Amino acid sequence: MSVPADLAPDTIARIQTRTVRVLAAGQVLGGVAFGATVSLGALLAADLSGQASLSGLATAAGTLGAALCAIPLAQLAGVRGRRFALSVGNALALVGIIVVVLAAAVREFPLLLVGILLIGAGNAVNLQSRFAATDLAPRERRGRALGTVVWATTVGGVLGPLMLTPGELLGGLVGMPPLTGAYLFAVVAQSAMFVLFLVALRPDPLLLAQRIARAPVASDAPAPEADRPIAARYAVFAIASSHIVMASVMAMTPVHLAHLAHGGHGAGHQGDTTEVTLLVGVTLALHVLGMYGASPLFGVLADRIGRVATVLGGQAILAASLVTAALWPGEPAAVMVALFLLGLGWSASTVAGSALLTESTPIGQRPRRQGFSDTAMMAAAAVGAVLAGVVLGEWGYGPLALLALVFVAAATVLSPLGRR
């Protein structure tokens, strides 16, 4: 039986390489948009609402938006391919950025939450991109491919928070509302990402992988992987629990640092915003560096020592982060270290957990389970962010970190399920 030219192994390998490069470039742009906006959401929410305890609603709205979009985008990907789904998500995020700036101009807190909800679609796109990197990857290189795409977010993700102060200055020159200048960079980055995926993500990796699955002999592909639902469920739980830890603590860090910068006067204190954005920007840049900078290493580890072992390593790093934040909450340097470790632990658990979910699921069910996983992690983080705001307001930053250890313990205790 002759092998079609477009299904030959060397052709598939070339397409996979090109796909990873396109997805990585998109993640650079997505990282700029994410880093320039996520840092400001809590600050804008605290400013427009006048209550620090409501600042968690900003992150909750963003994660809820990603959760609401994850399954529809996954379903679109299963029918129309990754290219169409990712482009739709980018378009929604662009609309959200415009709504956020408008909300800050008219000082409407509910409208702000609507805009951040739409921006969450961009986060769903970033999450789905990591799965797109595994569509055509061989089993022994899935972790590496996934880690490479996640790593690409480092460039934009580190630059994004560092653009807060320049963005604030630029925004002031063009008459933008306070704390919205960095959204100028987000608009440019999100638009470029939209065009890149629409034009360059061809052939579509998921549609091609589905075609290969229908003709395994012709494509010289390995035997289809068996369905392992228990391992897949643990993967979903490990990803979601790690994300709720990361999101809840990270979401409250800008508000906590603003409180420290103002000498304990609270997030609503009207002071020098450039001092706050500089402190928050550097801290969030270190956090994003931890989230994405070491992801190729964790991908290689997941391929070599196993998915579950790498997830457990991530939980250990998360525990170290939370203990640091709990012991020295009033020291900005300690908070920076804690946020860097928080990103590292999230990266190890997410990269390895995503690889475990992919290889535990047949190709025909992957978009649905991947969408469910993203929905679960974002929905859990949305609830966690709201509760984190309450905990921060009532008890403080240290107790918040201690409470997050509960999820680390749960992911560790349940880890044997991932090997079944």
XYZ file of C-alpha atoms in Angstrom:
420
model
C 0.000 0.000 0.000
C 1.570 3.292 -1.085
C 1.943 6.069 1.481
C 0.419 9.440 0.512
C 3.126 12.087 0.307
C 1.475 14.315 2.882
C 1.274 11.423 5.388
C 4.852 10.200 5.019
C 6.777 10.216 8.333
C 9.376 12.734 7.165
C 6.636 15.054 5.908
C 4.767 14.810 9.210
C 8.001 15.556 11.081
C 8.572 18.701 9.010
C 4.986 19.840 9.565
C 5.321 19.230 13.314
C 8.503 21.307 13.458
C 6.841 24.168 11.595
C 3.718 23.911 13.739
C 5.727 24.163 16.962
C 7.539 27.234 15.618
C 4.284 28.971 14.694
C 2.713 28.116 18.044
C 5.846 29.296 19.859
C 5.791 32.619 18.009
C 2.135 32.986 18.924
C 2.936 32.285 22.560
C 5.531 35.077 22.560
C 2.845 37.505 21.439
C 0.280 35.990 23.781
C 2.731 36.331 26.643
C 3.063 40.069 26.007
C -0.712 40.476 26.027
C -1.122 38.264 29.118
C 1.722 39.843 31.067
C 0.603 43.384 30.270
C -2.985 42.807 31.353
C -3.076 40.247 34.168
C -0.909 42.475 36.364
C -3.365 45.350 36.078
C -6.668 43.550 36.539
C -6.563 43.354 40.332
C -5.283 46.927 40.650
C -8.040 48.266 38.399
C -10.657 46.263 40.272
C -9.469 47.598 43.628
C -9.382 51.148 42.244
C -12.800 51.139 40.551
C -14.569 49.272 43.358
C -12.751 51.018 46.196
C -12.436 47.728 48.085
C -9.364 45.512 48.178
C -11.525 42.492 49.009
C -13.143 42.765 45.543
C -9.825 42.799 43.696
C -9.968 39.022 43.339
C -13.013 39.394 41.105
C -10.732 40.597 38.299
C -8.733 37.377 38.180
C -11.937 35.447 38.782
C -13.523 37.093 35.736
C -10.481 36.318 33.571
C -10.314 32.708 34.650
C -14.082 32.345 34.341
C -13.891 33.724 30.798
C -11.216 31.173 29.935
C -13.302 28.429 31.531
C -16.413 29.392 29.561
C -14.447 29.504 26.302
C -12.340 26.372 26.770
C -14.923 23.733 25.845
C -16.503 25.695 22.937
C -13.032 26.407 21.530
C -12.086 22.737 21.943
C -15.266 21.701 20.152
C -14.488 24.164 17.355
C -10.996 22.706 17.139
C -12.368 19.174 16.852
C -14.615 20.158 13.948
C -12.842 23.061 12.234
C -9.276 22.605 13.485
C -6.927 24.428 15.825
C -6.411 27.379 13.438
C -10.073 28.383 13.419
C -10.538 27.921 17.167
C -7.425 29.880 18.121
C -8.345 32.742 15.788
C -11.841 33.034 17.282
C -10.407 33.154 20.807
C -7.968 35.897 19.828
C -10.758 38.005 18.340
C -12.763 37.787 21.573
C -9.733 38.841 23.614
C -9.236 41.913 21.434
C -12.793 43.006 22.091
C -12.227 42.471 25.806
C -9.170 44.749 25.900
C -11.186 47.579 24.350
C -14.001 47.074 26.874
C -11.561 47.189 29.822
C -10.099 50.524 28.728
C -13.614 51.898 28.232
C -14.619 50.696 31.702
C -11.631 52.457 33.271
C -12.522 55.659 31.402
C -16.131 55.696 32.639
C -15.150 54.106 35.999
C -17.673 51.284 35.789
C -16.623 48.253 37.826
C -19.176 45.798 36.317
C -18.103 46.768 32.785
C -14.495 46.132 33.793
C -15.393 42.574 34.771
C -17.145 42.039 31.418
C -14.020 43.141 29.557
C -11.747 40.920 31.638
C -14.181 38.044 31.071
C -13.679 38.434 27.307
C -9.910 38.725 27.716
C -10.101 35.288 29.309
C -10.666 33.898 25.819
C -7.076 34.869 25.042
C -5.929 32.829 28.019
C -7.940 29.889 26.697
C -6.081 30.288 23.389
C -2.716 30.164 25.164
C -3.767 27.011 26.988
C -5.063 25.299 23.861
C -1.818 26.096 22.025
C 0.131 23.756 24.305
C -2.143 20.863 23.334
C -1.835 21.798 19.664
C 1.912 21.205 19.990
C 1.245 17.535 20.844
C -1.188 16.755 18.007
C 1.527 15.501 15.650
C 4.299 14.808 18.164
C 5.475 11.202 18.737
C 4.866 9.864 22.243
C 8.518 10.054 23.295
C 8.739 13.768 22.412
C 5.348 15.079 23.519
C 6.620 16.578 26.745
C 9.429 18.354 24.917
C 7.129 19.759 22.232
C 4.629 20.926 24.821
C 7.358 22.430 26.986
C 8.855 24.288 24.025
C 5.583 26.038 23.232
C 4.983 26.858 26.900
C 8.543 28.192 27.155
C 7.974 30.613 24.286
C 5.579 32.537 26.523
C 8.625 33.489 28.636
C 9.773 36.191 26.223
C 6.477 38.030 26.058
C 5.447 37.068 29.572
C 8.526 38.662 31.123
C 8.349 41.724 28.873
C 4.634 42.238 29.533
C 4.839 43.071 33.264
C 7.952 45.180 32.663
C 5.882 47.285 30.242
C 3.569 48.446 33.006
C 5.552 51.557 33.876
C 6.424 52.537 30.251
C 2.804 51.804 29.330
C 1.562 54.043 32.145
C 3.769 56.872 30.924
C 2.741 56.347 27.291
C -0.911 56.065 28.268
C -0.675 59.362 30.104
C 0.711 61.046 26.998
C -2.194 59.881 24.834
C -4.832 60.558 27.479
C -5.648 56.999 28.566
C -7.174 56.370 32.013
C -4.756 55.550 34.876
C -3.500 51.938 35.044
C -4.496 51.177 31.418
C -1.481 52.318 29.397
C -0.017 48.819 29.101
C -3.153 47.715 27.253
C -1.755 49.549 24.215
C 0.948 46.880 24.001
C -1.635 44.165 24.576
C -3.725 45.306 21.598
C -0.732 45.203 19.256
C 0.418 41.786 20.498
C -3.048 40.214 20.416
C -3.694 41.500 16.887
C -0.397 40.107 15.632
C -1.164 36.747 17.231
C -4.555 36.663 15.509
C -3.012 37.260 12.073
C -0.201 34.740 12.683
C -2.500 31.841 13.525
C -4.963 32.676 10.788
C -2.286 32.791 8.089
C 0.549 30.489 9.165
C -1.020 27.554 11.043
C -1.385 25.451 7.912
C -1.903 22.532 7.549
C -3.974 22.334 10.688
C -2.206 19.973 13.150
C -5.324 18.503 14.752
C -7.153 17.856 11.482
C -4.016 16.210 10.086
C -3.604 14.095 13.247
C -7.205 12.930 12.920
C -6.542 11.977 9.318
C -3.440 10.037 10.343
C -5.459 8.184 12.995
C -7.885 7.044 10.295
C -5.010 5.667 8.201
C -2.407 4.342 10.672
C -0.931 1.783 8.309
C -0.491 4.220 5.449
C 1.219 6.745 7.698
C 3.410 4.174 9.466
C 2.083 5.460 12.772
C 2.329 3.494 16.025
C -0.686 1.616 17.339
C -3.453 3.839 18.736
C -3.053 4.557 22.439
C -5.467 2.968 24.864
C -7.966 4.979 26.850
C -6.826 5.377 30.478
C -9.661 7.329 32.119
C -8.371 7.097 35.705
C -4.956 8.478 34.743
C -6.670 11.149 32.639
C -8.829 12.210 35.599
C -5.781 12.494 37.838
C -4.057 14.585 35.161
C -7.047 16.954 35.089
C -7.022 17.191 38.891
C -3.260 17.785 39.091
C -3.455 20.542 36.486
C -6.485 22.174 38.130
C -5.149 22.024 41.687
C -1.776 23.449 40.653
C -3.518 26.227 38.776
C -5.786 27.177 41.665
C -2.726 27.449 43.920
C -0.879 29.585 41.407
C -3.821 31.778 40.425
C -5.114 32.503 43.920
C -1.742 33.564 45.335
C -0.591 35.356 42.185
C -3.869 37.276 41.865
C -3.532 38.749 45.348
C 0.163 39.577 45.067
C -0.281 42.918 43.189
C -2.759 44.090 45.836
C -0.489 42.896 48.656
C 2.554 44.626 47.127
C 0.559 47.822 46.594
C -0.325 47.679 50.287
C 3.368 47.326 51.193
C 4.418 50.097 48.780
C 1.898 52.491 50.323
C 3.184 51.779 53.794
C 0.103 49.825 54.813
C -2.479 52.390 53.695
C -4.333 49.866 51.514
C -4.842 49.240 47.808
C -7.193 52.182 47.449
C -4.607 54.685 48.684
C -3.931 57.331 46.051
C -0.160 57.506 45.715
C 2.496 57.341 43.038
C 1.226 54.658 40.662
C 4.628 54.306 38.955
C 6.182 53.094 42.234
C 3.492 50.438 42.567
C 3.629 49.337 38.933
C 7.426 49.036 39.096
C 7.318 46.782 42.168
C 4.426 44.744 40.813
C 5.955 44.579 37.333
C 9.313 43.202 38.506
C 7.655 40.663 40.796
C 5.245 39.463 38.122
C 8.072 39.294 35.574
C 9.968 36.926 37.882
C 6.788 34.915 38.373
C 6.189 34.584 34.632
C 9.850 33.667 34.130
C 9.299 30.820 36.576
C 6.063 29.801 34.861
C 7.558 29.458 31.401
C 11.351 29.707 31.489
C 12.064 26.139 32.622
C 9.185 24.446 30.794
C 11.451 22.739 28.178
C 13.428 21.199 31.052
C 10.232 19.948 32.672
C 9.104 18.619 29.277
C 12.334 16.618 28.919
C 11.983 15.373 32.509
C 8.399 14.309 31.842
C 9.580 12.320 28.799
C 12.488 10.704 30.643
C 11.539 10.129 34.286
C 7.779 10.043 33.813
C 4.768 12.328 33.912
C 3.716 11.604 37.487
C 7.233 11.968 38.906
C 7.518 15.403 37.301
C 4.108 16.417 38.654
C 5.282 15.467 42.165
C 8.421 17.548 41.689
C 6.186 20.470 40.810
C 4.160 19.986 43.979
C 7.334 20.089 46.068
C 8.319 23.400 44.473
C 4.831 24.803 45.066
C 5.083 23.836 48.726
C 8.423 25.661 49.039
C 6.863 28.750 47.467
C 3.879 28.811 49.799
C 5.992 28.309 52.924
C 8.235 31.208 51.871
C 5.238 33.495 51.332
C 3.700 32.463 54.654
C 6.866 33.049 56.700
C 7.911 36.401 55.216
C 4.799 38.106 53.794
C 6.004 41.599 54.704
C 9.302 41.332 52.815
C 9.057 42.277 49.101
C 12.221 40.266 48.326
C 10.729 37.133 49.901
C 7.493 37.664 47.985
C 9.513 37.851 44.758
C 11.247 34.545 45.568
C 7.920 32.946 46.453
C 6.326 34.095 43.202
C 9.267 32.770 41.170
C 8.988 29.356 42.856
C 5.221 29.472 42.433
C 5.716 29.791 38.678
C 8.266 26.948 38.604
C 5.991 24.543 40.447
C 3.054 25.422 38.233
C 5.174 24.850 35.123
C 6.362 21.375 36.133
C 2.878 20.221 37.108
C 1.123 21.715 34.077
C 3.587 20.484 31.442
C 3.750 16.951 32.847
C 0.026 16.819 33.611
C -0.883 17.961 30.095
C 1.377 15.304 28.576
C -0.205 12.670 30.848
C -3.704 13.760 29.812
C -2.809 13.618 26.113
C -1.268 10.155 26.179
C -4.087 8.770 28.349
C -6.713 9.751 25.772
C -7.357 8.452 22.221
C -7.114 11.093 19.470
C -10.865 11.198 18.892
C -11.573 12.163 22.515
C -8.653 14.523 23.060
C -10.248 17.884 22.148
C -13.181 17.194 24.478
C -11.025 16.115 27.420
C -8.512 18.874 26.829
C -11.329 21.411 26.774
C -12.772 19.931 29.960
C -9.352 20.099 31.614
C -8.940 23.765 30.738
C -12.470 24.517 31.927
C -11.877 22.713 35.218
C -8.595 24.466 35.928
C -9.927 27.927 35.067
C -13.237 27.494 36.882
C -11.457 26.263 40.001
C -9.036 29.177 39.808
C -11.923 31.635 39.376
C -13.513 30.429 42.603
C -10.108 30.425 44.279
C -9.389 34.002 43.241
C -12.659 35.240 44.732
C -12.042 33.392 47.997
C -8.420 34.569 47.981
C -9.605 38.173 47.953
C -11.727 37.503 51.007
C -8.902 35.677 52.803
C -6.459 38.492 51.995
C -8.872 41.115 53.300
C -9.712 39.226 56.502
C -6.505 37.426 57.488
C -3.678 38.528 55.197
C -1.222 37.203 52.644
C 0.532 34.635 54.866
C -2.620 32.709 55.827
C -3.643 32.689 52.168
C -0.409 30.871 51.279
C -0.922 28.355 54.086
C -4.463 27.556 52.957
C -3.205 26.880 49.413
C -1.037 24.042 50.779
C -4.203 21.936 51.058
C -4.333 21.548 47.258
C -0.637 20.649 47.077
C -1.213 17.893 49.627
C -4.219 16.549 47.707
C -2.350 16.356 44.380
C 0.504 14.533 46.124
C -1.643 11.982 47.958
C -3.672 11.111 44.841
C -0.626 10.716 42.571
C -0.754 6.874 42.417
C -3.915 7.240 40.329
C -1.837 8.782 37.550
C 0.060 5.514 37.051
C -3.039 3.337 36.596
